[in-house]
mmCIF file of C-alpha atoms in Angstrom:
data_model
loop_
_atom_site.group_PDB
_atom_site.id
_atom_site.type_symbol
_atom_site.label_atom_id
_atom_site.label_comp_id
_atom_site.label_asym_id
_atom_site.label_seq_id
_atom_site.Cartn_x
_atom_site.Cartn_y
_atom_site.Cartn_z
ATOM 1 C CA MET A 100 -0.163 0.119 -0.197
ATOM 2 C CA GLU A 101 2.627 2.245 0.265
ATOM 3 C CA SER A 102 3.890 1.358 -3.536
ATOM 4 C CA LEU A 103 0.962 3.445 -4.273
ATOM 5 C CA GLY A 104 1.711 7.227 -2.367
ATOM 6 C CA PRO A 105 3.856 8.561 -4.832
ATOM 7 C CA PHE A 106 0.684 8.048 -7.325
ATOM 8 C CA VAL A 107 -2.168 9.404 -5.406
ATOM 9 C CA PRO A 108 -1.266 12.753 -6.995
ATOM 10 C CA LEU A 109 -0.886 11.780 -10.082
ATOM 11 C CA ILE A 110 -4.445 9.638 -9.840
ATOM 12 C CA LEU A 111 -5.628 12.584 -8.889
ATOM 13 C CA LEU A 112 -4.263 14.842 -11.081
ATOM 14 C CA PHE A 113 -5.650 12.809 -14.442
ATOM 15 C CA VAL A 114 -9.545 12.578 -12.604
ATOM 16 C CA LEU A 115 -9.666 16.482 -12.644
ATOM 17 C CA PHE A 116 -7.638 16.650 -16.172
ATOM 18 C CA TYR A 117 -10.831 14.388 -17.768
ATOM 19 C CA PHE A 118 -13.591 16.201 -15.509
ATOM 20 C CA LEU A 119 -11.972 19.298 -16.088
ATOM 21 C CA LEU A 120 -11.015 19.701 -19.888
ATOM 22 C CA ILE A 121 -11.925 15.872 -21.538
ATOM 23 C CA ARG A 122 -15.405 15.455 -20.370
ATOM 24 C CA PRO A 123 -16.475 18.660 -21.623
ATOM 25 C CA GLN A 124 -14.597 18.050 -24.794
ATOM 26 C CA GLN A 125 -16.549 14.669 -25.517
ATOM 27 C CA LYS A 126 -20.297 17.277 -24.665
ATOM 28 C CA GLN A 127 -19.408 19.686 -27.272
ATOM 29 C CA GLN A 128 -18.342 17.593 -29.639
ATOM 30 C CA LYS A 129 -21.287 15.752 -29.858
ATOM 31 C CA LYS A 130 -23.751 18.421 -29.097
ATOM 32 C CA ARG A 131 -22.228 19.406 -33.583
ATOM 33 C CA GLN A 132 -22.074 16.036 -34.565
ATOM 34 C CA GLU A 133 -26.162 16.081 -33.431
ATOM 35 C CA MET A 134 -26.252 19.759 -35.162
ATOM 36 C CA LEU A 135 -24.717 18.492 -38.801
ATOM 37 C CA LYS A 136 -26.589 15.105 -38.429
ATOM 38 C CA SER A 137 -29.752 17.353 -37.915
ATOM 39 C CA LEU A 138 -29.270 20.299 -41.418
ATOM 40 C CA LYS A 139 -32.050 20.596 -43.837
ATOM 41 C CA LYS A 140 -33.264 21.824 -46.680
ATOM 42 C CA GLY A 141 -34.477 25.455 -46.079
ATOM 43 C CA ASP A 142 -31.648 25.950 -42.511
ATOM 44 C CA ARG A 143 -30.469 29.159 -42.377
ATOM 45 C CA ILE A 144 -26.380 28.738 -41.445
ATOM 46 C CA VAL A 145 -23.521 30.198 -41.204
ATOM 47 C CA THR A 146 -20.397 28.419 -42.579
ATOM 48 C CA ILE A 147 -16.425 28.741 -40.307
ATOM 49 C CA GLY A 148 -15.653 31.443 -42.318
ATOM 50 C CA GLY A 149 -18.282 33.817 -42.065
ATOM 51 C CA ILE A 150 -20.220 32.864 -45.016
ATOM 52 C CA HIS A 151 -24.197 33.429 -44.394
ATOM 53 C CA GLY A 152 -26.523 31.626 -46.406
ATOM 54 C CA VAL A 153 -29.959 29.153 -46.950
ATOM 55 C CA ILE A 154 -29.505 24.828 -47.572
ATOM 56 C CA LYS A 155 -30.690 24.399 -50.916
ATOM 57 C CA GLU A 156 -29.008 21.037 -51.193
ATOM 58 C CA ILE A 157 -28.203 18.795 -48.675
ATOM 59 C CA ASP A 158 -26.065 14.575 -49.256
ATOM 60 C CA ASP A 159 -24.238 13.513 -46.252
ATOM 61 C CA THR A 160 -21.201 14.993 -47.584
ATOM 62 C CA ALA A 161 -21.728 18.138 -48.510
ATOM 63 C CA ILE A 162 -24.388 20.560 -48.956
ATOM 64 C CA SER A 163 -25.005 23.476 -51.564
ATOM 65 C CA LEU A 164 -25.627 27.183 -50.317
ATOM 66 C CA ARG A 165 -27.622 29.890 -51.283
ATOM 67 C CA VAL A 166 -26.157 32.837 -51.004
ATOM 68 C CA ALA A 167 -27.513 35.568 -52.721
ATOM 69 C CA ASP A 168 -29.758 34.822 -55.762
ATOM 70 C CA ASN A 169 -27.769 33.120 -58.612
ATOM 71 C CA LEU A 170 -25.479 32.330 -56.485
ATOM 72 C CA ASN A 171 -25.426 28.851 -54.932
ATOM 73 C CA LEU A 172 -21.483 28.102 -52.841
ATOM 74 C CA LYS A 173 -21.009 23.961 -52.301
ATOM 75 C CA PHE A 174 -19.371 23.442 -49.247
ATOM 76 C CA ALA A 175 -18.538 20.153 -47.083
ATOM 77 C CA ARG A 176 -21.196 19.280 -44.355
ATOM 78 C CA ALA A 177 -18.364 19.873 -41.523
ATOM 79 C CA ALA A 178 -17.989 23.466 -42.944
ATOM 80 C CA VAL A 179 -21.096 24.304 -40.640
ATOM 81 C CA ASP A 180 -20.659 26.761 -37.910
ATOM 82 C CA ARG A 181 -23.425 27.061 -36.377
ATOM 83 C CA ILE A 182 -27.783 27.186 -37.664
ATOM 84 C CA ILE A 183 -29.619 30.022 -37.485
ATOM 85 C CA GLU A 184 -32.475 30.306 -35.475
ATOM 86 C CA GLU A 185 -35.313 31.968 -36.539
ATOM 87 C CA GLU A 186 -36.326 35.280 -34.439
ATOM 88 C CA SER A 187 -39.659 35.646 -33.528
ATOM 89 C CA GLU A 188 -41.388 38.205 -33.278
#
């Protein structure tokens, strides 16, 4: 039992890192994956590059985004940063 003495602070440090760094990052990553899965035609989004637009077509790996009249851009699905929620008046 005395041989575990020096390792107790190291184990506690690992547990602390897990709950302060690793677990919150996993939750955030899961939330992002759910957001990407929930994308649908007509959603207003912002890409990681800051481009705003409306989804016109979507498949497993890419989306076609209407940015302006007669201007559609194709992005990887992972390039979506967030969905813009419609503001209720």
